[in-house]
mmCIF file with all atom_site columns, C-alpha atoms in Angstrom:
data_model
loop_
_atom_site.group_PDB
_atom_site.id
_atom_site.type_symbol
_atom_site.label_atom_id
_atom_site.label_alt_id
_atom_site.label_comp_id
_atom_site.label_asym_id
_atom_site.label_entity_id
_atom_site.label_seq_id
_atom_site.pdbx_PDB_ins_code
_atom_site.Cartn_x
_atom_site.Cartn_y
_atom_site.Cartn_z
_atom_site.occupancy
_atom_site.B_iso_or_equiv
_atom_site.pdbx_formal_charge
_atom_site.auth_seq_id
_atom_site.auth_comp_id
_atom_site.auth_asym_id
_atom_site.auth_atom_id
_atom_site.pdbx_PDB_model_num
ATOM 1   C CA . MET G 1 1   ? -2.317 -8.988  -116.796 1.00 48.00 ? 1   MET G CA 1
ATOM 2   C CA . LYS G 1 2   ? -1.025 -11.461 -119.380 1.00 45.00 ? 2   LYS G CA 1
ATOM 3   C CA . ARG G 1 3   ? 2.044  -9.269  -119.798 1.00 45.00 ? 3   ARG G CA 1
ATOM 4   C CA . LEU G 1 4   ? 2.760  -9.444  -116.049 1.00 41.00 ? 4   LEU G CA 1
ATOM 5   C CA . VAL G 1 5   ? 2.370  -13.226 -116.037 1.00 40.00 ? 5   VAL G CA 1
ATOM 6   C CA . LEU G 1 6   ? 4.727  -13.521 -119.020 1.00 40.00 ? 6   LEU G CA 1
ATOM 7   C CA . LEU G 1 7   ? 7.320  -11.304 -117.358 1.00 40.00 ? 7   LEU G CA 1
ATOM 8   C CA . SER G 1 8   ? 7.108  -13.325 -114.149 1.00 45.00 ? 8   SER G CA 1
ATOM 9   C CA . HIS G 1 9   ? 7.716  -16.540 -116.099 1.00 47.00 ? 9   HIS G CA 1
ATOM 10  C CA . VAL G 1 10  ? 10.716 -14.990 -117.865 1.00 40.00 ? 10  VAL G CA 1
ATOM 11  C CA . PHE G 1 11  ? 12.144 -13.826 -114.534 1.00 42.00 ? 11  PHE G CA 1
ATOM 12  C CA . PHE G 1 12  ? 11.647 -17.298 -113.017 1.00 40.00 ? 12  PHE G CA 1
ATOM 13  C CA . ILE G 1 13  ? 13.423 -18.959 -115.943 1.00 42.00 ? 13  ILE G CA 1
ATOM 14  C CA . GLN G 1 14  ? 16.322 -16.504 -115.621 1.00 49.00 ? 14  GLN G CA 1
ATOM 15  C CA . LEU G 1 15  ? 16.643 -17.396 -111.959 1.00 40.00 ? 15  LEU G CA 1
ATOM 16  C CA . LEU G 1 16  ? 16.799 -21.093 -112.806 1.00 41.00 ? 16  LEU G CA 1
ATOM 17  C CA . MET G 1 17  ? 19.474 -20.477 -115.423 1.00 46.00 ? 17  MET G CA 1
ATOM 18  C CA . ALA G 1 18  ? 21.565 -18.173 -113.251 1.00 44.00 ? 18  ALA G CA 1
ATOM 19  C CA . ASP G 1 19  ? 24.775 -19.427 -111.697 1.00 45.00 ? 19  ASP G CA 1
ATOM 20  C CA . PRO G 1 20  ? 24.188 -20.859 -108.234 1.00 47.00 ? 20  PRO G CA 1
ATOM 21  C CA . LEU G 1 21  ? 25.500 -18.979 -105.229 1.00 50.00 ? 21  LEU G CA 1
ATOM 22  C CA . PRO G 1 22  ? 29.107 -19.917 -104.460 1.00 59.00 ? 22  PRO G CA 1
ATOM 23  C CA . GLN G 1 23  ? 29.563 -22.594 -101.820 1.00 92.00 ? 23  GLN G CA 1
ATOM 24  C CA . THR G 1 24  ? 31.256 -20.855 -98.929  1.00 96.00 ? 24  THR G CA 1
ATOM 25  C CA . ARG G 1 25  ? 33.397 -22.044 -96.052  1.00 97.00 ? 25  ARG G CA 1
ATOM 26  C CA . THR G 1 26  ? 34.513 -20.482 -92.809  1.00 98.00 ? 26  THR G CA 1
ATOM 27  C CA . ALA G 1 27  ? 37.849 -20.310 -91.019  1.00 98.00 ? 27  ALA G CA 1
ATOM 28  C CA . VAL G 1 28  ? 38.538 -19.090 -87.487  1.00 98.00 ? 28  VAL G CA 1
ATOM 29  C CA . PHE G 1 29  ? 41.866 -17.701 -86.314  1.00 98.00 ? 29  PHE G CA 1
ATOM 30  C CA . ALA G 1 30  ? 42.960 -16.095 -83.051  1.00 98.00 ? 30  ALA G CA 1
ATOM 31  C CA . GLY G 1 31  ? 45.706 -13.543 -83.463  1.00 97.00 ? 31  GLY G CA 1
ATOM 32  C CA . GLY G 1 32  ? 45.744 -11.196 -80.517  1.00 97.00 ? 32  GLY G CA 1
ATOM 33  C CA . CYS G 1 33  ? 43.790 -7.954  -80.857  1.00 96.00 ? 33  CYS G CA 1
ATOM 34  C CA . PHE G 1 34  ? 40.998 -8.812  -83.263  1.00 97.00 ? 34  PHE G CA 1
ATOM 35  C CA . TRP G 1 35  ? 40.799 -5.224  -84.495  1.00 96.00 ? 35  TRP G CA 1
ATOM 36  C CA . CYS G 1 36  ? 44.270 -5.564  -85.968  1.00 96.00 ? 36  CYS G CA 1
ATOM 37  C CA . ILE G 1 37  ? 43.890 -8.808  -87.905  1.00 96.00 ? 37  ILE G CA 1
ATOM 38  C CA . GLN G 1 38  ? 40.632 -7.903  -89.648  1.00 97.00 ? 38  GLN G CA 1
ATOM 39  C CA . PRO G 1 39  ? 41.818 -5.435  -92.353  1.00 97.00 ? 39  PRO G CA 1
ATOM 40  C CA . ALA G 1 40  ? 44.141 -7.850  -94.161  1.00 96.00 ? 40  ALA G CA 1
ATOM 41  C CA . PHE G 1 41  ? 41.443 -10.486 -94.534  1.00 98.00 ? 41  PHE G CA 1
ATOM 42  C CA . ASP G 1 42  ? 38.860 -7.927  -95.645  1.00 98.00 ? 42  ASP G CA 1
ATOM 43  C CA . LYS G 1 43  ? 41.163 -6.980  -98.526  1.00 97.00 ? 43  LYS G CA 1
ATOM 44  C CA . ALA G 1 44  ? 41.831 -10.538 -99.679  1.00 98.00 ? 44  ALA G CA 1
ATOM 45  C CA . PRO G 1 45  ? 40.126 -11.556 -102.959 1.00 97.00 ? 45  PRO G CA 1
ATOM 46  C CA . GLY G 1 46  ? 37.760 -14.439 -102.277 1.00 98.00 ? 46  GLY G CA 1
ATOM 47  C CA . VAL G 1 47  ? 36.945 -13.391 -98.723  1.00 98.00 ? 47  VAL G CA 1
ATOM 48  C CA . ILE G 1 48  ? 33.234 -12.678 -98.545  1.00 98.00 ? 48  ILE G CA 1
ATOM 49  C CA . LYS G 1 49  ? 32.822 -11.543 -94.947  1.00 98.00 ? 49  LYS G CA 1
ATOM 50  C CA . THR G 1 50  ? 34.740 -11.243 -91.694  1.00 98.00 ? 50  THR G CA 1
ATOM 51  C CA . VAL G 1 51  ? 33.407 -11.028 -88.154  1.00 98.00 ? 51  VAL G CA 1
ATOM 52  C CA . VAL G 1 52  ? 35.489 -10.522 -85.028  1.00 98.00 ? 52  VAL G CA 1
ATOM 53  C CA . GLY G 1 53  ? 34.546 -12.336 -81.866  1.00 98.00 ? 53  GLY G CA 1
ATOM 54  C CA . TYR G 1 54  ? 35.475 -14.974 -79.344  1.00 98.00 ? 54  TYR G CA 1
ATOM 55  C CA . CYS G 1 55  ? 36.413 -18.643 -79.663  1.00 98.00 ? 55  CYS G CA 1
ATOM 56  C CA . GLY G 1 56  ? 37.929 -21.349 -77.480  1.00 98.00 ? 56  GLY G CA 1
ATOM 57  C CA . GLY G 1 57  ? 35.781 -21.070 -74.365  1.00 97.00 ? 57  GLY G CA 1
ATOM 58  C CA . THR G 1 58  ? 32.647 -22.765 -73.078  1.00 96.00 ? 58  THR G CA 1
ATOM 59  C CA . GLU G 1 59  ? 30.699 -20.043 -71.276  1.00 96.00 ? 59  GLU G CA 1
ATOM 60  C CA . PRO G 1 60  ? 27.578 -19.085 -73.276  1.00 96.00 ? 60  PRO G CA 1
ATOM 61  C CA . SER G 1 61  ? 27.230 -15.628 -74.828  1.00 96.00 ? 61  SER G CA 1
ATOM 62  C CA . PRO G 1 62  ? 30.662 -14.259 -73.864  1.00 97.00 ? 62  PRO G CA 1
ATOM 63  C CA . THR G 1 63  ? 31.156 -10.506 -73.667  1.00 97.00 ? 63  THR G CA 1
ATOM 64  C CA . TYR G 1 64  ? 34.243 -8.367  -74.144  1.00 97.00 ? 64  TYR G CA 1
ATOM 65  C CA . ALA G 1 65  ? 34.361 -7.746  -70.389  1.00 97.00 ? 65  ALA G CA 1
ATOM 66  C CA . LEU G 1 66  ? 34.153 -11.455 -69.586  1.00 97.00 ? 66  LEU G CA 1
ATOM 67  C CA . VAL G 1 67  ? 36.826 -12.439 -72.104  1.00 98.00 ? 67  VAL G CA 1
ATOM 68  C CA . GLY G 1 68  ? 39.043 -9.544  -71.029  1.00 96.00 ? 68  GLY G CA 1
ATOM 69  C CA . SER G 1 69  ? 38.859 -10.690 -67.401  1.00 97.00 ? 69  SER G CA 1
ATOM 70  C CA . GLU G 1 70  ? 41.197 -13.551 -68.452  1.00 96.00 ? 70  GLU G CA 1
ATOM 71  C CA . LYS G 1 71  ? 39.086 -15.985 -66.430  1.00 95.00 ? 71  LYS G CA 1
ATOM 72  C CA . THR G 1 72  ? 37.877 -17.957 -69.444  1.00 96.00 ? 72  THR G CA 1
ATOM 73  C CA . ASN G 1 73  ? 39.541 -19.885 -72.251  1.00 97.00 ? 73  ASN G CA 1
ATOM 74  C CA . TYR G 1 74  ? 38.157 -17.551 -74.898  1.00 98.00 ? 74  TYR G CA 1
ATOM 75  C CA . ARG G 1 75  ? 40.519 -15.825 -77.286  1.00 98.00 ? 75  ARG G CA 1
ATOM 76  C CA . GLU G 1 76  ? 39.886 -12.775 -79.416  1.00 98.00 ? 76  GLU G CA 1
ATOM 77  C CA . SER G 1 77  ? 39.315 -14.284 -82.852  1.00 98.00 ? 77  SER G CA 1
ATOM 78  C CA . ILE G 1 78  ? 38.108 -13.675 -86.366  1.00 98.00 ? 78  ILE G CA 1
ATOM 79  C CA . GLU G 1 79  ? 35.674 -15.744 -88.405  1.00 98.00 ? 79  GLU G CA 1
ATOM 80  C CA . ILE G 1 80  ? 36.307 -15.557 -92.142  1.00 98.00 ? 80  ILE G CA 1
ATOM 81  C CA . THR G 1 81  ? 33.666 -16.560 -94.680  1.00 98.00 ? 81  THR G CA 1
ATOM 82  C CA . TYR G 1 82  ? 35.314 -17.280 -98.009  1.00 98.00 ? 82  TYR G CA 1
ATOM 83  C CA . ASP G 1 83  ? 34.779 -18.714 -101.468 1.00 98.00 ? 83  ASP G CA 1
ATOM 84  C CA . PRO G 1 84  ? 37.077 -21.764 -101.785 1.00 97.00 ? 84  PRO G CA 1
ATOM 85  C CA . ALA G 1 85  ? 37.013 -21.407 -105.565 1.00 97.00 ? 85  ALA G CA 1
ATOM 86  C CA . LYS G 1 86  ? 38.864 -18.077 -105.189 1.00 97.00 ? 86  LYS G CA 1
ATOM 87  C CA . ILE G 1 87  ? 40.964 -18.519 -102.060 1.00 98.00 ? 87  ILE G CA 1
ATOM 88  C CA . ASN G 1 88  ? 41.811 -21.658 -100.104 1.00 98.00 ? 88  ASN G CA 1
ATOM 89  C CA . PHE G 1 89  ? 42.588 -22.410 -96.472  1.00 98.00 ? 89  PHE G CA 1
ATOM 90  C CA . ASP G 1 90  ? 46.327 -22.527 -97.090  1.00 98.00 ? 90  ASP G CA 1
ATOM 91  C CA . GLN G 1 91  ? 46.244 -19.065 -98.670  1.00 98.00 ? 91  GLN G CA 1
ATOM 92  C CA . LEU G 1 92  ? 44.294 -17.734 -95.693  1.00 98.00 ? 92  LEU G CA 1
ATOM 93  C CA . LEU G 1 93  ? 47.048 -19.096 -93.461  1.00 98.00 ? 93  LEU G CA 1
ATOM 94  C CA . ASP G 1 94  ? 49.646 -17.240 -95.532  1.00 97.00 ? 94  ASP G CA 1
ATOM 95  C CA . ILE G 1 95  ? 47.795 -14.027 -94.701  1.00 97.00 ? 95  ILE G CA 1
ATOM 96  C CA . TYR G 1 96  ? 47.330 -15.021 -91.070  1.00 98.00 ? 96  TYR G CA 1
ATOM 97  C CA . TRP G 1 97  ? 51.020 -15.622 -90.359  1.00 98.00 ? 97  TRP G CA 1
ATOM 98  C CA . ARG G 1 98  ? 51.814 -12.088 -91.478  1.00 96.00 ? 98  ARG G CA 1
ATOM 99  C CA . GLN G 1 99  ? 49.417 -10.590 -88.942  1.00 96.00 ? 99  GLN G CA 1
ATOM 100 C CA . ILE G 1 100 ? 50.941 -12.181 -85.841  1.00 97.00 ? 100 ILE G CA 1
ATOM 101 C CA . ASN G 1 101 ? 54.169 -12.981 -84.030  1.00 97.00 ? 101 ASN G CA 1
ATOM 102 C CA . PRO G 1 102 ? 54.091 -16.789 -84.228  1.00 98.00 ? 102 PRO G CA 1
ATOM 103 C CA . THR G 1 103 ? 56.944 -17.107 -81.707  1.00 98.00 ? 103 THR G CA 1
ATOM 104 C CA . GLN G 1 104 ? 55.033 -15.385 -78.893  1.00 98.00 ? 104 GLN G CA 1
ATOM 105 C CA . SER G 1 105 ? 53.106 -17.623 -76.499  1.00 97.00 ? 105 SER G CA 1
ATOM 106 C CA . ASP G 1 106 ? 51.833 -15.205 -73.830  1.00 97.00 ? 106 ASP G CA 1
ATOM 107 C CA . GLY G 1 107 ? 49.730 -13.030 -76.115  1.00 97.00 ? 107 GLY G CA 1
ATOM 108 C CA . GLN G 1 108 ? 50.475 -10.881 -79.139  1.00 97.00 ? 108 GLN G CA 1
ATOM 109 C CA . PHE G 1 109 ? 52.815 -7.914  -79.102  1.00 96.00 ? 109 PHE G CA 1
ATOM 110 C CA . THR G 1 110 ? 51.873 -5.586  -76.226  1.00 95.00 ? 110 THR G CA 1
ATOM 111 C CA . ASP G 1 111 ? 48.574 -7.411  -75.615  1.00 96.00 ? 111 ASP G CA 1
ATOM 112 C CA . ILE G 1 112 ? 49.484 -9.961  -72.958  1.00 97.00 ? 112 ILE G CA 1
ATOM 113 C CA . GLY G 1 113 ? 47.133 -12.561 -71.511  1.00 97.00 ? 113 GLY G CA 1
ATOM 114 C CA . PRO G 1 114 ? 45.322 -15.800 -72.378  1.00 97.00 ? 114 PRO G CA 1
ATOM 115 C CA . SER G 1 115 ? 42.656 -14.046 -74.449  1.00 98.00 ? 115 SER G CA 1
ATOM 116 C CA . TYR G 1 116 ? 45.338 -12.695 -76.804  1.00 98.00 ? 116 TYR G CA 1
ATOM 117 C CA . ARG G 1 117 ? 47.103 -15.988 -77.526  1.00 98.00 ? 117 ARG G CA 1
ATOM 118 C CA . ALA G 1 118 ? 47.295 -16.960 -81.184  1.00 98.00 ? 118 ALA G CA 1
ATOM 119 C CA . ALA G 1 119 ? 45.609 -20.121 -82.478  1.00 98.00 ? 119 ALA G CA 1
ATOM 120 C CA . ILE G 1 120 ? 44.356 -21.754 -85.645  1.00 98.00 ? 120 ILE G CA 1
ATOM 121 C CA . PHE G 1 121 ? 40.993 -23.438 -85.045  1.00 98.00 ? 121 PHE G CA 1
ATOM 122 C CA . VAL G 1 122 ? 40.631 -26.381 -87.417  1.00 98.00 ? 122 VAL G CA 1
ATOM 123 C CA . GLN G 1 123 ? 37.283 -27.917 -88.315  1.00 97.00 ? 123 GLN G CA 1
ATOM 124 C CA . ASN G 1 124 ? 38.444 -31.260 -89.709  1.00 97.00 ? 124 ASN G CA 1
ATOM 125 C CA . GLU G 1 125 ? 41.458 -33.459 -90.354  1.00 98.00 ? 125 GLU G CA 1
ATOM 126 C CA . GLU G 1 126 ? 42.109 -31.887 -93.750  1.00 97.00 ? 126 GLU G CA 1
ATOM 127 C CA . GLU G 1 127 ? 42.414 -28.428 -92.196  1.00 98.00 ? 127 GLU G CA 1
ATOM 128 C CA . ARG G 1 128 ? 44.626 -29.810 -89.435  1.00 98.00 ? 128 ARG G CA 1
ATOM 129 C CA . LYS G 1 129 ? 47.045 -31.294 -91.979  1.00 98.00 ? 129 LYS G CA 1
ATOM 130 C CA . ILE G 1 130 ? 47.121 -28.043 -93.971  1.00 98.00 ? 130 ILE G CA 1
ATOM 131 C CA . ALA G 1 131 ? 47.707 -25.996 -90.821  1.00 98.00 ? 131 ALA G CA 1
ATOM 132 C CA . GLU G 1 132 ? 50.486 -28.278 -89.586  1.00 98.00 ? 132 GLU G CA 1
ATOM 133 C CA . ALA G 1 133 ? 52.191 -28.227 -92.993  1.00 98.00 ? 133 ALA G CA 1
ATOM 134 C CA . SER G 1 134 ? 51.930 -24.441 -93.134  1.00 98.00 ? 134 SER G CA 1
ATOM 135 C CA . LYS G 1 135 ? 53.393 -24.127 -89.644  1.00 98.00 ? 135 LYS G CA 1
ATOM 136 C CA . THR G 1 136 ? 56.252 -26.477 -90.537  1.00 98.00 ? 136 THR G CA 1
ATOM 137 C CA . LYS G 1 137 ? 56.944 -24.518 -93.708  1.00 97.00 ? 137 LYS G CA 1
ATOM 138 C CA . LEU G 1 138 ? 57.071 -21.268 -91.747  1.00 97.00 ? 138 LEU G CA 1
ATOM 139 C CA . ALA G 1 139 ? 59.457 -22.783 -89.199  1.00 96.00 ? 139 ALA G CA 1
ATOM 140 C CA . ALA G 1 140 ? 61.768 -23.911 -92.000  1.00 96.00 ? 140 ALA G CA 1
ATOM 141 C CA . SER G 1 141 ? 61.676 -20.542 -93.777  1.00 94.00 ? 141 SER G CA 1
ATOM 142 C CA . GLY G 1 142 ? 64.402 -19.004 -91.622  1.00 92.00 ? 142 GLY G CA 1
ATOM 143 C CA . ARG G 1 143 ? 62.355 -15.867 -90.953  1.00 94.00 ? 143 ARG G CA 1
ATOM 144 C CA . PHE G 1 144 ? 62.268 -16.517 -87.217  1.00 95.00 ? 144 PHE G CA 1
ATOM 145 C CA . ASP G 1 145 ? 65.074 -17.474 -84.861  1.00 92.00 ? 145 ASP G CA 1
ATOM 146 C CA . LYS G 1 146 ? 62.682 -18.813 -82.215  1.00 96.00 ? 146 LYS G CA 1
ATOM 147 C CA . PRO G 1 147 ? 60.271 -21.779 -82.343  1.00 97.00 ? 147 PRO G CA 1
ATOM 148 C CA . ILE G 1 148 ? 56.838 -21.304 -83.900  1.00 97.00 ? 148 ILE G CA 1
ATOM 149 C CA . VAL G 1 149 ? 54.466 -21.739 -80.959  1.00 98.00 ? 149 VAL G CA 1
ATOM 150 C CA . THR G 1 150 ? 51.084 -20.832 -82.481  1.00 98.00 ? 150 THR G CA 1
ATOM 151 C CA . GLU G 1 151 ? 48.621 -23.523 -81.434  1.00 98.00 ? 151 GLU G CA 1
ATOM 152 C CA . ILE G 1 152 ? 46.455 -25.618 -83.739  1.00 98.00 ? 152 ILE G CA 1
ATOM 153 C CA . LEU G 1 153 ? 43.234 -26.402 -81.887  1.00 98.00 ? 153 LEU G CA 1
ATOM 154 C CA . PRO G 1 154 ? 39.911 -28.152 -82.600  1.00 98.00 ? 154 PRO G CA 1
ATOM 155 C CA . ALA G 1 155 ? 37.208 -25.737 -83.694  1.00 97.00 ? 155 ALA G CA 1
ATOM 156 C CA . MET G 1 156 ? 34.725 -24.570 -81.084  1.00 97.00 ? 156 MET G CA 1
ATOM 157 C CA . LYS G 1 157 ? 31.662 -22.357 -81.253  1.00 98.00 ? 157 LYS G CA 1
ATOM 158 C CA . PHE G 1 158 ? 32.461 -18.854 -82.457  1.00 98.00 ? 158 PHE G CA 1
ATOM 159 C CA . TRP G 1 159 ? 30.614 -15.977 -80.821  1.00 98.00 ? 159 TRP G CA 1
ATOM 160 C CA . PRO G 1 160 ? 30.499 -12.584 -82.619  1.00 98.00 ? 160 PRO G CA 1
ATOM 161 C CA . ALA G 1 161 ? 31.782 -9.672  -80.568  1.00 97.00 ? 161 ALA G CA 1
ATOM 162 C CA . GLU G 1 162 ? 29.783 -6.561  -79.812  1.00 96.00 ? 162 GLU G CA 1
ATOM 163 C CA . GLU G 1 163 ? 28.969 -4.336  -82.773  1.00 97.00 ? 163 GLU G CA 1
ATOM 164 C CA . TYR G 1 164 ? 31.352 -1.565  -81.729  1.00 95.00 ? 164 TYR G CA 1
ATOM 165 C CA . HIS G 1 165 ? 34.268 -3.962  -82.272  1.00 97.00 ? 165 HIS G CA 1
ATOM 166 C CA . GLN G 1 166 ? 33.304 -4.851  -85.854  1.00 97.00 ? 166 GLN G CA 1
ATOM 167 C CA . LYS G 1 167 ? 35.422 -3.123  -88.538  1.00 97.00 ? 167 LYS G CA 1
ATOM 168 C CA . TYR G 1 168 ? 36.976 -0.921  -85.875  1.00 96.00 ? 168 TYR G CA 1
ATOM 169 C CA . TYR G 1 169 ? 39.586 0.222   -88.382  1.00 96.00 ? 169 TYR G CA 1
ATOM 170 C CA . GLN G 1 170 ? 36.738 1.752   -90.386  1.00 96.00 ? 170 GLN G CA 1
ATOM 171 C CA . GLN G 1 171 ? 34.731 3.066   -87.453  1.00 95.00 ? 171 GLN G CA 1
ATOM 172 C CA . LYS G 1 172 ? 37.651 4.881   -85.818  1.00 95.00 ? 172 LYS G CA 1
ATOM 173 C CA . PRO G 1 173 ? 40.567 4.941   -88.268  1.00 95.00 ? 173 PRO G CA 1
ATOM 174 C CA . THR G 1 174 ? 42.727 7.438   -86.375  1.00 95.00 ? 174 THR G CA 1
ATOM 175 C CA . GLU G 1 175 ? 42.468 5.597   -83.070  1.00 94.00 ? 175 GLU G CA 1
ATOM 176 C CA . PHE G 1 176 ? 43.045 2.304   -84.839  1.00 95.00 ? 176 PHE G CA 1
ATOM 177 C CA . GLU G 1 177 ? 46.214 3.449   -86.597  1.00 92.00 ? 177 GLU G CA 1
ATOM 178 C CA . MET G 1 178 ? 47.645 4.830   -83.358  1.00 93.00 ? 178 MET G CA 1
ATOM 179 C CA . PHE G 1 179 ? 46.877 1.604   -81.507  1.00 91.00 ? 179 PHE G CA 1
ATOM 180 C CA . GLU G 1 180 ? 48.278 -0.610  -84.254  1.00 90.00 ? 180 GLU G CA 1
ATOM 181 C CA . ALA G 1 181 ? 51.513 1.370   -84.493  1.00 90.00 ? 181 ALA G CA 1
ATOM 182 C CA . GLY G 1 182 ? 51.887 1.564   -80.717  1.00 92.00 ? 182 GLY G CA 1
ATOM 183 C CA . SER G 1 183 ? 51.448 -2.182  -80.342  1.00 92.00 ? 183 SER G CA 1
ATOM 184 C CA . GLY G 1 184 ? 54.553 -2.889  -82.418  1.00 92.00 ? 184 GLY G CA 1
ATOM 185 C CA . ARG G 1 185 ? 52.679 -4.925  -85.038  1.00 92.00 ? 185 ARG G CA 1
ATOM 186 C CA . LYS G 1 186 ? 53.562 -2.736  -87.995  1.00 90.00 ? 186 LYS G CA 1
ATOM 187 C CA . ALA G 1 187 ? 57.256 -2.591  -87.138  1.00 93.00 ? 187 ALA G CA 1
ATOM 188 C CA . PHE G 1 188 ? 57.372 -6.360  -86.644  1.00 94.00 ? 188 PHE G CA 1
ATOM 189 C CA . GLU G 1 189 ? 55.555 -6.971  -89.924  1.00 92.00 ? 189 GLU G CA 1
ATOM 190 C CA . LYS G 1 190 ? 57.963 -4.706  -91.800  1.00 91.00 ? 190 LYS G CA 1
ATOM 191 C CA . LYS G 1 191 ? 60.980 -6.413  -90.231  1.00 92.00 ? 191 LYS G CA 1
ATOM 192 C CA . LYS G 1 192 ? 59.890 -9.990  -90.876  1.00 91.00 ? 192 LYS G CA 1
ATOM 193 C CA . TRP G 1 193 ? 57.862 -9.640  -94.074  1.00 90.00 ? 193 TRP G CA 1
ATOM 194 C CA . ASN G 1 194 ? 59.623 -7.115  -96.262  1.00 81.00 ? 194 ASN G CA 1
ATOM 195 C CA . ASP G 1 195 ? 59.118 -9.039  -99.517  1.00 63.00 ? 195 ASP G CA 1
ATOM 196 C CA . GLY G 1 196 ? 55.601 -7.663  -99.916  1.00 47.00 ? 196 GLY G CA 1
ATOM 197 C CA . LYS G 1 197 ? 53.820 -10.922 -100.796 1.00 46.00 ? 197 LYS G CA 1
ATOM 198 C CA . PRO G 1 198 ? 51.058 -11.745 -100.176 1.00 43.00 ? 198 PRO G CA 1
ATOM 199 C CA . GLU G 1 199 ? 49.627 -8.307  -99.548  1.00 37.00 ? 199 GLU G CA 1
ATOM 200 C CA . SER G 1 200 ? 48.926 -7.449  -95.955  1.00 35.00 ? 200 SER G CA 1
ATOM 201 C CA . ARG G 1 201 ? 47.364 -4.286  -94.563  1.00 34.00 ? 201 ARG G CA 1
#
């Protein structure tokens, strides 16, 4: 019994001495089909978790059918939980720009409609300034011959999508690859981002 008590004390002391859990933050982006923007963020060092879902609307507990009806202000989105000591908001934006067509205002690629419009949802003034600077930098880069129209919007409640949408690229890789290629995303990415940095899908 004494041995068990001693071991429990040792374990408790080790817990106290252990490094605290990293302080995490979240970022929410809308970028058209949420299946297609998830893989790049999952691969990014410092990203702890991603969840696809809906953001931008006010109806409670939105469903895929409701959002897809295009009768709400919801957009297909992704919520990214990250460790700011390993990756910052600006670096997440660098990844984000490579997943979308920032000159398209009616949706993304072949997905047309309000629920597919791109947006950066900012949670505070600091994020707004970073997002605006990143957007300005992209516009000045010369990569695009049309205006950058991706919106920067105040953060709203994020609702996770149904489970069958989560990590779709892992659940149904063949279907995902066919859809991604057919949408024109891969060809656009190759055309506009052929320098290879930062890494995308």
